[in-house]
């Protein structure tokens, strides 16, 4: 059986199962953009559900597959597919104030995935919450703030305080992602190779 499985692994070390999981999570992130976006404040950065998919990708698939799923999704938006909330493409997002947030999705997923692998197989809820908050909030906000400084005329203080409007929703996303990840890792141990 080991020979059959190794025959199914591509030259990049990605099995057909891995590719399917990457595709499913890229599609999940796209689907979470369907409800649309709500723009709050004066920064022009929308509140979306898509960051929930980013957090889930890292927490469920791990660093390698989760980051690949987010990278596939971003690549699809960069070639012109309107998959970002509100029907935006990656090019329009990168030209606007939300550029840093979009770029921050990749390191956020990577960090969540790397740290999640360290707490498996138990996946304690409290530690999972901290990991998902670190990647899904702190990392994305740091990149987002830098993007706001580069793409808008906001000062440092205003760019940082812009993030405050997103905190309640993002905390809820972290909780949902943590509960889902705990359930998935209990049902499918070994999903993330440690």
PDB file of C-alpha atoms in Angstrom:
ATOM      1  CA  UNK A   1       0.000   0.000   0.000  1.00  0.00           C
ATOM      2  CA  UNK A   2       2.902   2.347   0.710  1.00  0.00           C
ATOM      3  CA  UNK A   3       4.068   1.932  -2.888  1.00  0.00           C
ATOM      4  CA  UNK A   4       0.643   2.865  -4.218  1.00  0.00           C
ATOM      5  CA  UNK A   5       0.486   6.012  -2.068  1.00  0.00           C
ATOM      6  CA  UNK A   6       4.014   7.073  -3.036  1.00  0.00           C
ATOM      7  CA  UNK A   7       3.114   6.624  -6.704  1.00  0.00           C
ATOM      8  CA  UNK A   8       0.315   9.128  -6.216  1.00  0.00           C
ATOM      9  CA  UNK A   9       2.633  11.812  -4.865  1.00  0.00           C
ATOM     10  CA  UNK A  10       3.662  14.452  -7.382  1.00  0.00           C
ATOM     11  CA  UNK A  11       7.196  15.634  -7.955  1.00  0.00           C
ATOM     12  CA  UNK A  12       6.554  18.456  -5.483  1.00  0.00           C
ATOM     13  CA  UNK A  13       5.704  15.974  -2.735  1.00  0.00           C
ATOM     14  CA  UNK A  14       1.985  16.745  -2.915  1.00  0.00           C
ATOM     15  CA  UNK A  15      -0.434  13.842  -3.074  1.00  0.00           C
ATOM     16  CA  UNK A  16      -3.771  13.894  -4.852  1.00  0.00           C
ATOM     17  CA  UNK A  17      -5.432  14.098  -1.421  1.00  0.00           C
ATOM     18  CA  UNK A  18      -3.304  17.132  -0.527  1.00  0.00           C
ATOM     19  CA  UNK A  19      -4.235  18.825  -3.812  1.00  0.00           C
ATOM     20  CA  UNK A  20      -7.917  18.159  -3.180  1.00  0.00           C
ATOM     21  CA  UNK A  21      -7.689  19.642   0.324  1.00  0.00           C
ATOM     22  CA  UNK A  22      -5.874  22.710  -1.010  1.00  0.00           C
ATOM     23  CA  UNK A  23      -8.530  23.177  -3.696  1.00  0.00           C
ATOM     24  CA  UNK A  24     -11.384  22.752  -1.210  1.00  0.00           C
ATOM     25  CA  UNK A  25      -9.974  25.385   1.135  1.00  0.00           C
ATOM     26  CA  UNK A  26      -9.280  27.813  -1.713  1.00  0.00           C
ATOM     27  CA  UNK A  27     -12.919  27.336  -2.724  1.00  0.00           C
ATOM     28  CA  UNK A  28     -14.028  27.814   0.905  1.00  0.00           C
ATOM     29  CA  UNK A  29     -12.239  31.162   1.079  1.00  0.00           C
ATOM     30  CA  UNK A  30     -13.930  32.173  -2.185  1.00  0.00           C
ATOM     31  CA  UNK A  31     -17.344  31.055  -0.898  1.00  0.00           C
ATOM     32  CA  UNK A  32     -16.896  33.070   2.286  1.00  0.00           C
ATOM     33  CA  UNK A  33     -16.657  36.157   0.076  1.00  0.00           C
ATOM     34  CA  UNK A  34     -20.135  35.613  -1.368  1.00  0.00           C
ATOM     35  CA  UNK A  35     -22.025  37.352   1.459  1.00  0.00           C
ATOM     36  CA  UNK A  36     -20.195  40.526   0.458  1.00  0.00           C
ATOM     37  CA  UNK A  37     -18.343  43.104   2.496  1.00  0.00           C
ATOM     38  CA  UNK A  38     -19.139  45.913   4.877  1.00  0.00           C
ATOM     39  CA  UNK A  39     -16.866  48.929   4.762  1.00  0.00           C
ATOM     40  CA  UNK A  40     -16.537  50.695   8.093  1.00  0.00           C
ATOM     41  CA  UNK A  41     -14.728  53.853   9.024  1.00  0.00           C
ATOM     42  CA  UNK A  42     -12.760  56.034   6.695  1.00  0.00           C
ATOM     43  CA  UNK A  43     -10.015  53.601   5.664  1.00  0.00           C
ATOM     44  CA  UNK A  44     -11.951  51.859   2.882  1.00  0.00           C
ATOM     45  CA  UNK A  45     -11.011  48.405   4.217  1.00  0.00           C
ATOM     46  CA  UNK A  46     -14.015  46.043   4.227  1.00  0.00           C
ATOM     47  CA  UNK A  47     -15.085  43.553   6.880  1.00  0.00           C
ATOM     48  CA  UNK A  48     -15.405  40.126   5.252  1.00  0.00           C
ATOM     49  CA  UNK A  49     -15.826  36.499   6.253  1.00  0.00           C
ATOM     50  CA  UNK A  50     -12.852  35.458   4.143  1.00  0.00           C
ATOM     51  CA  UNK A  51     -10.372  35.797   6.999  1.00  0.00           C
ATOM     52  CA  UNK A  52     -12.281  32.958   8.685  1.00  0.00           C
ATOM     53  CA  UNK A  53     -11.276  30.753   5.741  1.00  0.00           C
ATOM     54  CA  UNK A  54      -7.668  31.906   6.063  1.00  0.00           C
ATOM     55  CA  UNK A  55      -7.576  31.023   9.766  1.00  0.00           C
ATOM     56  CA  UNK A  56      -9.250  27.675   9.096  1.00  0.00           C
ATOM     57  CA  UNK A  57      -6.761  26.856   6.339  1.00  0.00           C
ATOM     58  CA  UNK A  58      -3.833  27.183   8.741  1.00  0.00           C
ATOM     59  CA  UNK A  59      -5.574  25.574  11.715  1.00  0.00           C
ATOM     60  CA  UNK A  60      -6.980  22.591   9.815  1.00  0.00           C
ATOM     61  CA  UNK A  61      -4.511  21.958   6.981  1.00  0.00           C
ATOM     62  CA  UNK A  62      -1.292  23.175   8.590  1.00  0.00           C
ATOM     63  CA  UNK A  63       1.466  25.381   7.266  1.00  0.00           C
ATOM     64  CA  UNK A  64       2.230  23.679   3.965  1.00  0.00           C
ATOM     65  CA  UNK A  65      -1.246  22.861   2.656  1.00  0.00           C
ATOM     66  CA  UNK A  66      -2.971  25.838   4.315  1.00  0.00           C
ATOM     67  CA  UNK A  67      -0.517  28.344   2.888  1.00  0.00           C
ATOM     68  CA  UNK A  68      -0.805  26.662  -0.507  1.00  0.00           C
ATOM     69  CA  UNK A  69      -4.613  27.005  -0.361  1.00  0.00           C
ATOM     70  CA  UNK A  70      -4.368  30.724   0.423  1.00  0.00           C
ATOM     71  CA  UNK A  71      -1.706  31.209  -2.260  1.00  0.00           C
ATOM     72  CA  UNK A  72      -3.904  29.439  -4.843  1.00  0.00           C
ATOM     73  CA  UNK A  73      -6.846  31.654  -3.882  1.00  0.00           C
ATOM     74  CA  UNK A  74      -4.766  34.843  -4.124  1.00  0.00           C
ATOM     75  CA  UNK A  75      -3.278  33.709  -7.453  1.00  0.00           C
ATOM     76  CA  UNK A  76      -6.781  33.204  -8.832  1.00  0.00           C
ATOM     77  CA  UNK A  77      -7.739  36.737  -7.792  1.00  0.00           C
ATOM     78  CA  UNK A  78      -4.561  38.145  -9.332  1.00  0.00           C
ATOM     79  CA  UNK A  79      -5.372  36.641 -12.723  1.00  0.00           C
ATOM     80  CA  UNK A  80      -8.639  38.531 -12.627  1.00  0.00           C
ATOM     81  CA  UNK A  81     -11.233  36.289 -11.025  1.00  0.00           C
ATOM     82  CA  UNK A  82     -13.575  38.404  -8.848  1.00  0.00           C
ATOM     83  CA  UNK A  83     -13.362  36.104  -5.818  1.00  0.00           C
ATOM     84  CA  UNK A  84     -12.723  38.678  -3.124  1.00  0.00           C
ATOM     85  CA  UNK A  85     -15.750  39.912  -1.213  1.00  0.00           C
ATOM     86  CA  UNK A  86     -17.747  42.458  -3.128  1.00  0.00           C
ATOM     87  CA  UNK A  87     -16.629  40.934  -6.440  1.00  0.00           C
ATOM     88  CA  UNK A  88     -13.165  42.462  -6.283  1.00  0.00           C
ATOM     89  CA  UNK A  89     -10.087  41.007  -7.929  1.00  0.00           C
ATOM     90  CA  UNK A  90      -6.651  40.770  -6.384  1.00  0.00           C
ATOM     91  CA  UNK A  91      -5.378  43.566  -8.601  1.00  0.00           C
ATOM     92  CA  UNK A  92      -8.023  46.007  -7.371  1.00  0.00           C
ATOM     93  CA  UNK A  93      -7.399  44.963  -3.762  1.00  0.00           C
ATOM     94  CA  UNK A  94      -3.635  45.418  -4.112  1.00  0.00           C
ATOM     95  CA  UNK A  95      -4.171  48.879  -5.563  1.00  0.00           C
ATOM     96  CA  UNK A  96      -6.340  49.928  -2.619  1.00  0.00           C
ATOM     97  CA  UNK A  97      -6.120  50.292   1.141  1.00  0.00           C
ATOM     98  CA  UNK A  98      -6.724  46.587   1.831  1.00  0.00           C
ATOM     99  CA  UNK A  99      -3.509  45.494   0.067  1.00  0.00           C
ATOM    100  CA  UNK A 100      -1.605  44.786   3.272  1.00  0.00           C
ATOM    101  CA  UNK A 101      -4.415  42.711   4.723  1.00  0.00           C
ATOM    102  CA  UNK A 102      -4.549  40.533   1.611  1.00  0.00           C
ATOM    103  CA  UNK A 103      -0.773  40.044   1.598  1.00  0.00           C
ATOM    104  CA  UNK A 104      -0.888  39.274   5.331  1.00  0.00           C
ATOM    105  CA  UNK A 105      -3.084  36.233   4.718  1.00  0.00           C
ATOM    106  CA  UNK A 106      -0.082  34.161   3.598  1.00  0.00           C
ATOM    107  CA  UNK A 107       2.189  34.682   6.642  1.00  0.00           C
ATOM    108  CA  UNK A 108      -0.856  34.438   8.932  1.00  0.00           C
ATOM    109  CA  UNK A 109      -1.724  31.003   7.551  1.00  0.00           C
ATOM    110  CA  UNK A 110       1.895  29.894   7.716  1.00  0.00           C
ATOM    111  CA  UNK A 111       2.258  30.918  11.371  1.00  0.00           C
ATOM    112  CA  UNK A 112      -1.070  29.373  12.382  1.00  0.00           C
ATOM    113  CA  UNK A 113      -0.145  26.137  10.615  1.00  0.00           C
ATOM    114  CA  UNK A 114       3.341  25.893  12.099  1.00  0.00           C
ATOM    115  CA  UNK A 115       2.140  26.557  15.640  1.00  0.00           C
ATOM    116  CA  UNK A 116      -0.891  24.276  15.314  1.00  0.00           C
ATOM    117  CA  UNK A 117       1.369  21.378  14.335  1.00  0.00           C
ATOM    118  CA  UNK A 118       3.188  21.831  17.640  1.00  0.00           C
ATOM    119  CA  UNK A 119       0.058  21.361  19.774  1.00  0.00           C
ATOM    120  CA  UNK A 120      -1.248  18.254  18.036  1.00  0.00           C
ATOM    121  CA  UNK A 121      -2.625  15.678  18.633  1.00  0.00           C
ATOM    122  CA  UNK A 122      -4.351  17.183  21.689  1.00  0.00           C
ATOM    123  CA  UNK A 123      -5.209  20.632  20.272  1.00  0.00           C
ATOM    124  CA  UNK A 124      -6.047  22.363  23.574  1.00  0.00           C
ATOM    125  CA  UNK A 125      -8.744  24.996  22.962  1.00  0.00           C
ATOM    126  CA  UNK A 126      -7.009  27.781  24.936  1.00  0.00           C
ATOM    127  CA  UNK A 127      -3.738  27.368  23.034  1.00  0.00           C
ATOM    128  CA  UNK A 128      -5.609  27.043  19.740  1.00  0.00           C
ATOM    129  CA  UNK A 129      -7.398  30.327  20.462  1.00  0.00           C
ATOM    130  CA  UNK A 130      -4.064  32.060  21.115  1.00  0.00           C
ATOM    131  CA  UNK A 131      -2.476  30.652  17.964  1.00  0.00           C
ATOM    132  CA  UNK A 132      -5.425  31.604  15.767  1.00  0.00           C
ATOM    133  CA  UNK A 133      -5.578  35.085  17.307  1.00  0.00           C
ATOM    134  CA  UNK A 134      -1.850  35.581  16.776  1.00  0.00           C
ATOM    135  CA  UNK A 135      -2.021  34.669  13.096  1.00  0.00           C
ATOM    136  CA  UNK A 136      -5.573  35.670  12.260  1.00  0.00           C
ATOM    137  CA  UNK A 137      -5.536  39.005  14.048  1.00  0.00           C
ATOM    138  CA  UNK A 138      -2.050  40.200  15.019  1.00  0.00           C
ATOM    139  CA  UNK A 139      -0.164  39.148  11.872  1.00  0.00           C
ATOM    140  CA  UNK A 140      -2.895  40.282   9.484  1.00  0.00           C
ATOM    141  CA  UNK A 141      -3.294  43.606  11.318  1.00  0.00           C
ATOM    142  CA  UNK A 142       0.461  44.284  11.194  1.00  0.00           C
ATOM    143  CA  UNK A 143       0.523  43.733   7.433  1.00  0.00           C
ATOM    144  CA  UNK A 144      -2.739  45.644   7.055  1.00  0.00           C
ATOM    145  CA  UNK A 145      -1.425  48.620   9.003  1.00  0.00           C
ATOM    146  CA  UNK A 146       1.706  48.748   6.859  1.00  0.00           C
ATOM    147  CA  UNK A 147      -0.502  48.572   3.762  1.00  0.00           C
ATOM    148  CA  UNK A 148      -2.646  51.438   5.043  1.00  0.00           C
ATOM    149  CA  UNK A 149       0.464  53.532   5.620  1.00  0.00           C
ATOM    150  CA  UNK A 150       1.672  52.836   2.076  1.00  0.00           C
ATOM    151  CA  UNK A 151      -1.696  53.126   0.273  1.00  0.00           C
ATOM    152  CA  UNK A 152      -3.413  55.945   2.166  1.00  0.00           C
ATOM    153  CA  UNK A 153      -2.499  59.248   3.740  1.00  0.00           C
ATOM    154  CA  UNK A 154      -3.239  57.945   7.253  1.00  0.00           C
ATOM    155  CA  UNK A 155      -0.704  58.493   9.993  1.00  0.00           C
ATOM    156  CA  UNK A 156       0.611  55.658  12.141  1.00  0.00           C
ATOM    157  CA  UNK A 157      -1.906  56.235  14.938  1.00  0.00           C
ATOM    158  CA  UNK A 158      -4.882  56.420  12.596  1.00  0.00           C
ATOM    159  CA  UNK A 159      -3.727  53.332  10.670  1.00  0.00           C
ATOM    160  CA  UNK A 160      -3.455  51.343  13.895  1.00  0.00           C
ATOM    161  CA  UNK A 161      -6.787  52.503  15.307  1.00  0.00           C
ATOM    162  CA  UNK A 162      -8.523  51.610  12.036  1.00  0.00           C
ATOM    163  CA  UNK A 163      -8.074  47.977  13.053  1.00  0.00           C
ATOM    164  CA  UNK A 164     -10.195  48.428  16.192  1.00  0.00           C
ATOM    165  CA  UNK A 165     -13.429  48.193  14.171  1.00  0.00           C
ATOM    166  CA  UNK A 166     -12.437  44.698  13.021  1.00  0.00           C
ATOM    167  CA  UNK A 167     -11.573  43.223  16.438  1.00  0.00           C
ATOM    168  CA  UNK A 168     -15.041  41.999  17.585  1.00  0.00           C
ATOM    169  CA  UNK A 169     -15.740  40.159  14.332  1.00  0.00           C
ATOM    170  CA  UNK A 170     -12.234  38.771  14.101  1.00  0.00           C
ATOM    171  CA  UNK A 171     -12.407  37.466  17.669  1.00  0.00           C
ATOM    172  CA  UNK A 172     -15.609  35.639  16.740  1.00  0.00           C
ATOM    173  CA  UNK A 173     -13.871  34.182  13.653  1.00  0.00           C
ATOM    174  CA  UNK A 174     -10.994  32.990  15.858  1.00  0.00           C
ATOM    175  CA  UNK A 175     -13.422  31.229  18.213  1.00  0.00           C
ATOM    176  CA  UNK A 176     -15.317  29.570  15.346  1.00  0.00           C
ATOM    177  CA  UNK A 177     -12.088  28.464  13.632  1.00  0.00           C
ATOM    178  CA  UNK A 178     -10.702  27.054  16.880  1.00  0.00           C
ATOM    179  CA  UNK A 179     -13.824  25.022  17.636  1.00  0.00           C
ATOM    180  CA  UNK A 180     -13.940  23.702  14.068  1.00  0.00           C
ATOM    181  CA  UNK A 181     -10.212  22.855  14.070  1.00  0.00           C
ATOM    182  CA  UNK A 182     -10.519  21.023  17.396  1.00  0.00           C
ATOM    183  CA  UNK A 183     -13.393  18.933  16.016  1.00  0.00           C
ATOM    184  CA  UNK A 184     -11.594  18.199  12.741  1.00  0.00           C
ATOM    185  CA  UNK A 185      -8.355  17.153  14.442  1.00  0.00           C
ATOM    186  CA  UNK A 186     -10.278  14.903  16.824  1.00  0.00           C
ATOM    187  CA  UNK A 187     -12.123  13.235  13.918  1.00  0.00           C
ATOM    188  CA  UNK A 188      -9.131  13.100  11.529  1.00  0.00           C
ATOM    189  CA  UNK A 189      -5.890  12.806  13.499  1.00  0.00           C
ATOM    190  CA  UNK A 190      -2.805  13.121  11.357  1.00  0.00           C
ATOM    191  CA  UNK A 191      -4.310  15.658   8.967  1.00  0.00           C
ATOM    192  CA  UNK A 192      -1.320  17.893   9.672  1.00  0.00           C
ATOM    193  CA  UNK A 193       1.950  16.036   9.423  1.00  0.00           C
ATOM    194  CA  UNK A 194       3.981  16.809  12.541  1.00  0.00           C
TER     195      UNK A 194
END
